[in-house]
CSV table of C-alpha atoms in Angstrom, one decimal:
chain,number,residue,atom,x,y,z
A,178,UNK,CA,5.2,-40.8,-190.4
A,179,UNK,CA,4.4,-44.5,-190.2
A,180,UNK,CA,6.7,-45.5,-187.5
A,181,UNK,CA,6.2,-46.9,-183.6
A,182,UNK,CA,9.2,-45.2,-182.0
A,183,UNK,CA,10.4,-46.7,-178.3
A,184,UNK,CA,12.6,-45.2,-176.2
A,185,UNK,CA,15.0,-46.4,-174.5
A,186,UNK,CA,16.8,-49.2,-177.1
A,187,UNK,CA,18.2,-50.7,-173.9
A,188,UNK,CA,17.7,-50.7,-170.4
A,189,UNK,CA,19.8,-52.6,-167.5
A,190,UNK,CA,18.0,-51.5,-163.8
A,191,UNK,CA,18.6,-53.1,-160.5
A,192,UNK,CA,15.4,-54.5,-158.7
A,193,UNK,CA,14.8,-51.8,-156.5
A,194,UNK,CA,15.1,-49.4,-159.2
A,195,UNK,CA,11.8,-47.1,-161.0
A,196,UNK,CA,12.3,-46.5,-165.0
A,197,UNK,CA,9.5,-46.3,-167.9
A,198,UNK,CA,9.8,-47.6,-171.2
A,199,UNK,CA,8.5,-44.4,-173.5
A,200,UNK,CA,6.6,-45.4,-177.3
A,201,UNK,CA,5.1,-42.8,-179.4
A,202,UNK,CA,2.9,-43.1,-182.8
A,203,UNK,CA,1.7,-40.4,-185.3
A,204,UNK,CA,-0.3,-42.2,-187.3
A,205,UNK,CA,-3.4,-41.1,-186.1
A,206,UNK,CA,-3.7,-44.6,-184.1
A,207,UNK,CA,-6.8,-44.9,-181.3
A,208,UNK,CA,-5.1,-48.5,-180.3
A,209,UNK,CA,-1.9,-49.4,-178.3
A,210,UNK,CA,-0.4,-52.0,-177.1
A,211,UNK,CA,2.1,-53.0,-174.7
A,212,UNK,CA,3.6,-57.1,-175.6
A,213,UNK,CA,6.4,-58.5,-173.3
A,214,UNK,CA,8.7,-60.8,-175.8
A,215,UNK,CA,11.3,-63.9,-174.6
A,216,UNK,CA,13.7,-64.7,-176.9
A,217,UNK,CA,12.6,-66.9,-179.9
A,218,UNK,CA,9.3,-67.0,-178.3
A,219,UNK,CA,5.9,-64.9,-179.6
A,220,UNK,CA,4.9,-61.8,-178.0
A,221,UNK,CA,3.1,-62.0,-174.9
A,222,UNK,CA,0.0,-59.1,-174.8
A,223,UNK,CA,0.2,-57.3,-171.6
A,224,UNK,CA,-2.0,-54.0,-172.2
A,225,UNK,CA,-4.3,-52.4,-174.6
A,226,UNK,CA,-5.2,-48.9,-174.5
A,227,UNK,CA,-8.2,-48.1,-177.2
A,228,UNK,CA,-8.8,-44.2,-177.1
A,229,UNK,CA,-6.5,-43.6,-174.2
A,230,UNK,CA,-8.7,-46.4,-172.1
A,231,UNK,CA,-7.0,-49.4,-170.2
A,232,UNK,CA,-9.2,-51.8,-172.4
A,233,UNK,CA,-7.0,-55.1,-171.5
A,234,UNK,CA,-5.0,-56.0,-168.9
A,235,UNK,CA,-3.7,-59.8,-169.0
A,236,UNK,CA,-3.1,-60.0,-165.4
A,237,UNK,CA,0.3,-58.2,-165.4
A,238,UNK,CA,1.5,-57.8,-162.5
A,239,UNK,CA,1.3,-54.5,-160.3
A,240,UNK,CA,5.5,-53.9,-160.9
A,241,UNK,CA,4.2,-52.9,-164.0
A,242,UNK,CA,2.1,-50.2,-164.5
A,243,UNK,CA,1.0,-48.6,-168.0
A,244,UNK,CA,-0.1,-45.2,-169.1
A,245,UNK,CA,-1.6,-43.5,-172.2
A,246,UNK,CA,-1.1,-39.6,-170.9
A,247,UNK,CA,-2.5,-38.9,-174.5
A,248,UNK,CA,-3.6,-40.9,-178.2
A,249,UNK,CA,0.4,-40.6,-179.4
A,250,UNK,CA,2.0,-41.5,-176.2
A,251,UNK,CA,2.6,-45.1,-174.3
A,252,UNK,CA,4.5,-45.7,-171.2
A,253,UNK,CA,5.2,-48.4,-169.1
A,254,UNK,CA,6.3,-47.8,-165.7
A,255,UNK,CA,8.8,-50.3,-164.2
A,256,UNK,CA,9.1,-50.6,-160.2
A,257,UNK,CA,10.4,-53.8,-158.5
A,258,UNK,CA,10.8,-55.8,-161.2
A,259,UNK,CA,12.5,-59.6,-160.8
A,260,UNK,CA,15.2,-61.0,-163.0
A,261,UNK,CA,12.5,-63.0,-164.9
A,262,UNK,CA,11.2,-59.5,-166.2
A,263,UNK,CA,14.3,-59.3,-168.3
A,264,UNK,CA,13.1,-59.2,-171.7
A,265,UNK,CA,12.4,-57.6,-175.1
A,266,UNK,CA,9.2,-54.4,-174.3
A,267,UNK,CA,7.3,-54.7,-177.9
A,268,UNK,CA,4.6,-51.2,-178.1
A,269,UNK,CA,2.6,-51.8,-181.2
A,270,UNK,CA,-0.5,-49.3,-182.5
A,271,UNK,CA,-3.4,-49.9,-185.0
A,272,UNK,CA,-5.7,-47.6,-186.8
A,273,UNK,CA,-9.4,-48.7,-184.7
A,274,UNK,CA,-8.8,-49.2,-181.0
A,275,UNK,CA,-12.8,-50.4,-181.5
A,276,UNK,CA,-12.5,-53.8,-181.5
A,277,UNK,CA,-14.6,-54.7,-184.5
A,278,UNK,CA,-12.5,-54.0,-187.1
A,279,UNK,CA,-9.4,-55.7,-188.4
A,280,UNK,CA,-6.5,-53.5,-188.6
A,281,UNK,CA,-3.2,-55.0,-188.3
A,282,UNK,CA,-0.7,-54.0,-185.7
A,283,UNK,CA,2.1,-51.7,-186.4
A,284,UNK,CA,5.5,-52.8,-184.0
A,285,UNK,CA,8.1,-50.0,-182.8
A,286,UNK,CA,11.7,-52.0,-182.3
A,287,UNK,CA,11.6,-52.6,-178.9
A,288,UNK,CA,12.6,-52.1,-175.4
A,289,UNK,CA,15.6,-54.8,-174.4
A,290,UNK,CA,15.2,-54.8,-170.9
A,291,UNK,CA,17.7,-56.3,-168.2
A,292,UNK,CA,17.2,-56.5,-164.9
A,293,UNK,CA,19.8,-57.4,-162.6
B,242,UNK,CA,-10.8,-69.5,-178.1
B,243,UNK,CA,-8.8,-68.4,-181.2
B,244,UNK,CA,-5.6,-70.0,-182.0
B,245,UNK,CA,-2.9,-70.9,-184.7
B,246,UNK,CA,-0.4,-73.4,-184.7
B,247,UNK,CA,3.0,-73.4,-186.6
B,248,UNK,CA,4.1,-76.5,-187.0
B,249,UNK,CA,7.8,-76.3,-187.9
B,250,UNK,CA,10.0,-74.7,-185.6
B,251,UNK,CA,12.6,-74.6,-188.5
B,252,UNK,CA,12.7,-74.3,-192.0
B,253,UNK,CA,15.8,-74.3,-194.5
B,254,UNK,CA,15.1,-73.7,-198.6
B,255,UNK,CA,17.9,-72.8,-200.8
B,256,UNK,CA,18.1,-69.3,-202.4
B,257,UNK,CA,16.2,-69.2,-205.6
B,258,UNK,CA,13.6,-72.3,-204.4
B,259,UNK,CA,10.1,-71.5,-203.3
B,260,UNK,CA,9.6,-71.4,-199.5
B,261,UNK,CA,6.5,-72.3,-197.5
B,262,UNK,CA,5.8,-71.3,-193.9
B,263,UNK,CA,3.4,-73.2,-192.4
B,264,UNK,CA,0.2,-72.4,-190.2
B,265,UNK,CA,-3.3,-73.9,-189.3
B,266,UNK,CA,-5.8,-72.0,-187.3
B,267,UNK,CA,-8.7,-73.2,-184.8
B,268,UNK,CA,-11.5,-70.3,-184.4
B,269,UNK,CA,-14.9,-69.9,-183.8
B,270,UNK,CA,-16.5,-67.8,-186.6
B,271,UNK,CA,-15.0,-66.4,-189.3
B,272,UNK,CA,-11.2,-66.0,-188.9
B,273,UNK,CA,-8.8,-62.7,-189.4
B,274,UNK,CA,-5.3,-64.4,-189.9
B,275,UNK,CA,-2.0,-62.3,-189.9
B,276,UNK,CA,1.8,-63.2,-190.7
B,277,UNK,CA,4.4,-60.8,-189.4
B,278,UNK,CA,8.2,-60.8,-189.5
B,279,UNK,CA,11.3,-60.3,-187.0
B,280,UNK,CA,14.6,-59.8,-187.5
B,281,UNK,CA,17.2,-59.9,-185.0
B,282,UNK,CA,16.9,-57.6,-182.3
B,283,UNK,CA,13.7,-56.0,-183.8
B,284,UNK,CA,9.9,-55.3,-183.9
B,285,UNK,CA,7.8,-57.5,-185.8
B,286,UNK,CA,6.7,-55.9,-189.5
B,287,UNK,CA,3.4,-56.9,-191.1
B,288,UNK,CA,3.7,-58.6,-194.1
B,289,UNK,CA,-0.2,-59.6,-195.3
B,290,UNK,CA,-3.6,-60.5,-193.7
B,291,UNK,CA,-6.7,-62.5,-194.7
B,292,UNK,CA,-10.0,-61.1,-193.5
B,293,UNK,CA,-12.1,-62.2,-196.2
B,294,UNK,CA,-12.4,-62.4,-200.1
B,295,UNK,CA,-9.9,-63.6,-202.4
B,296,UNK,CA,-8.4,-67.0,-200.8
B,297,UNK,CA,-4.4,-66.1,-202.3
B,298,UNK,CA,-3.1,-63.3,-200.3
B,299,UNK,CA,-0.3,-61.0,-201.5
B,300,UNK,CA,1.6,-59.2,-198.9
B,301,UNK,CA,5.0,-57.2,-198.9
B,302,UNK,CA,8.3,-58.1,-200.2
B,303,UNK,CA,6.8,-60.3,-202.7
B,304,UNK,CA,5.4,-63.2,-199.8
B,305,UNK,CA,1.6,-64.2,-200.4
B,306,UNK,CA,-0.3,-66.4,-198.0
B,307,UNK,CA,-3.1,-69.1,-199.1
B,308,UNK,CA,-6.4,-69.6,-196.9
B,309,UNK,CA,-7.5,-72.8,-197.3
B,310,UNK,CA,-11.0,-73.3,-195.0
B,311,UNK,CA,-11.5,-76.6,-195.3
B,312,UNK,CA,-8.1,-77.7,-194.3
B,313,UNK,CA,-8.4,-74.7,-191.9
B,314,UNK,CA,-4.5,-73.3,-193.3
B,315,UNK,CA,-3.3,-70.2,-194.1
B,316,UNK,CA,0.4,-71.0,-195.0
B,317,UNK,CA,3.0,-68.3,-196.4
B,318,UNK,CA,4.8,-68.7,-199.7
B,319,UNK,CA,7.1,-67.3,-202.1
B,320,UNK,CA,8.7,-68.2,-205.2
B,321,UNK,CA,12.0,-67.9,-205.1
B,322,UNK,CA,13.7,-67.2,-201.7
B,323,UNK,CA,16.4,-64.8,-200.9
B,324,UNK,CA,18.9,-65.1,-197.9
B,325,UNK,CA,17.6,-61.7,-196.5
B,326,UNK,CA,14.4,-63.4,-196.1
B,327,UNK,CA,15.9,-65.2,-193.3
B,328,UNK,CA,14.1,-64.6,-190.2
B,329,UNK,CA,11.5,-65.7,-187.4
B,330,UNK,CA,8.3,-65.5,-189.1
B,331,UNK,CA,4.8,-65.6,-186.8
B,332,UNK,CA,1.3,-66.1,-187.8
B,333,UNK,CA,-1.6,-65.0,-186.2
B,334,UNK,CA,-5.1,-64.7,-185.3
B,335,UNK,CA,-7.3,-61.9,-184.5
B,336,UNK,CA,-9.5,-62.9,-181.1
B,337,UNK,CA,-12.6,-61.7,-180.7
B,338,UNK,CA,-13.0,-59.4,-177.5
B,339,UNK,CA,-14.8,-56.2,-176.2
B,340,UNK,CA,-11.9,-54.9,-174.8
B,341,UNK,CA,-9.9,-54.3,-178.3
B,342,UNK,CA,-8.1,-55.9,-181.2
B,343,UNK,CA,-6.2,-58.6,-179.6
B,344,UNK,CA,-3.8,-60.4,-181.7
B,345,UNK,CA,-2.8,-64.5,-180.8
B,346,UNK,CA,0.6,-65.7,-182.1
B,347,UNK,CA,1.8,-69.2,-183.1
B,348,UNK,CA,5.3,-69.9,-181.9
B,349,UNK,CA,6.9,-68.9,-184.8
B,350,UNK,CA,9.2,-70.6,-188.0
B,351,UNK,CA,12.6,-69.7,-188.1
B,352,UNK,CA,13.5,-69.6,-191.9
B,353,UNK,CA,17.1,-70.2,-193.1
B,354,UNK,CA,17.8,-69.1,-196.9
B,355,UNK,CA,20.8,-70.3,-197.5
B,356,UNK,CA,23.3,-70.0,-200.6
């Protein structure tokens, strides 16, 4: 299996509303990422987990909240979130969540996120 | 800090004509460059990376990049374009950080193949 898989495809909530964006890997990955993505702009990094450790946080805000609950799985909870949130949620994996080694990033689909 | 730059916002080449994507890089040390891929409504895909070695790259779907370190470039090519190759194409740079492999985009090329 050499797939990123997100769940849901898309997502409308209201701002008062709690949902979490599932992604899953089974590639043996120790790295994940969570990348926010405007349209026709470049991903934004939000998160990186490296063995199931917040290793990067880009000074998201607390309406988002990630969590690795093991090395296959990736959510991102979503509380409160503002119209401005609305957006494409890119998960990504790569082999060594190290840091010193240059593995490229595998993408899963995406997340296409509205918020009303 | 590591980052690349894309130049063109745009880029049209007719099917069957070779097709560059342009990118230029600004890092401190030696420099892990990436191109990736997204179509509409999708994830990005990988297509090639330069870490170090040979300076002519060859990646999937028959693209190859060139690294050129003294113009600081490492601009994606192929020979002859197809219109499924249309697409916004990103380059990018691997930054150097404790915390992980941390990936920094250009603003990405559209490419339009057309007939």
């Amino acid at each position: 299996d050499t797939e990123v898989t997100q769940t849901p495809k898309h997502l409308v909530m209201g701002m008062t509303n709690k949902k979490s964006l599932k992604c899953e890997q089974h590639m043996g990955h120790r790295a994940m990422y969570w990348y926010k993505q405007k349209a026709k702009k470049p991903p934004e990094l939000m998160f990186v987990y490296s063995y199931e450790k917040l290793s990067i946080n880009e000074s998201v805000p607390s309406r988002f909240s990630p969590e690795c609950p093991n090395s296959s799985l990736l959510n991102l909870h979503l509380h409160a979130l503002q119209p401005e949130d609305s957006a494409l949620y890119l998960c990504a994996s790569s082999q060594d969540g190290s840091g010193v080694t240059y593995n490229e990033q595998f993408f899963g689909p995406g997340t296409r996120l509205t918020v009303l | 800090a590591q980052s690349v730059a894309q130049p063109e916002d745009q880029v049209n080449v007719a099917e069957g004509n070779p097709l560059t994507v342009k990118c230029t890089y600004s890092v401190s040390g030696n420099p892990y460059l990436f191109w990736y891929v997204q179509y509409p409504n999708r994830g990005l895909q990988f297509l090639l990376k330069y870490i170090t070695g040979d300076n002519l790259v060859k990646g999937s779907y028959g693209f190859e990049a060139e690294f050129n370190k003294s113009q600081t470039s490492f601009h994606l090519k192929k020979p002859s374009a197809l219109v499924s190759d249309s697409a916004l194409y990103f380059c990018a740079v691997r930054a150097i950080t404790g915390g992980g492999n941390k990936l920094t985009f250009g603003t990405g090329t559209q490419l339009k193949v057309e007939l």
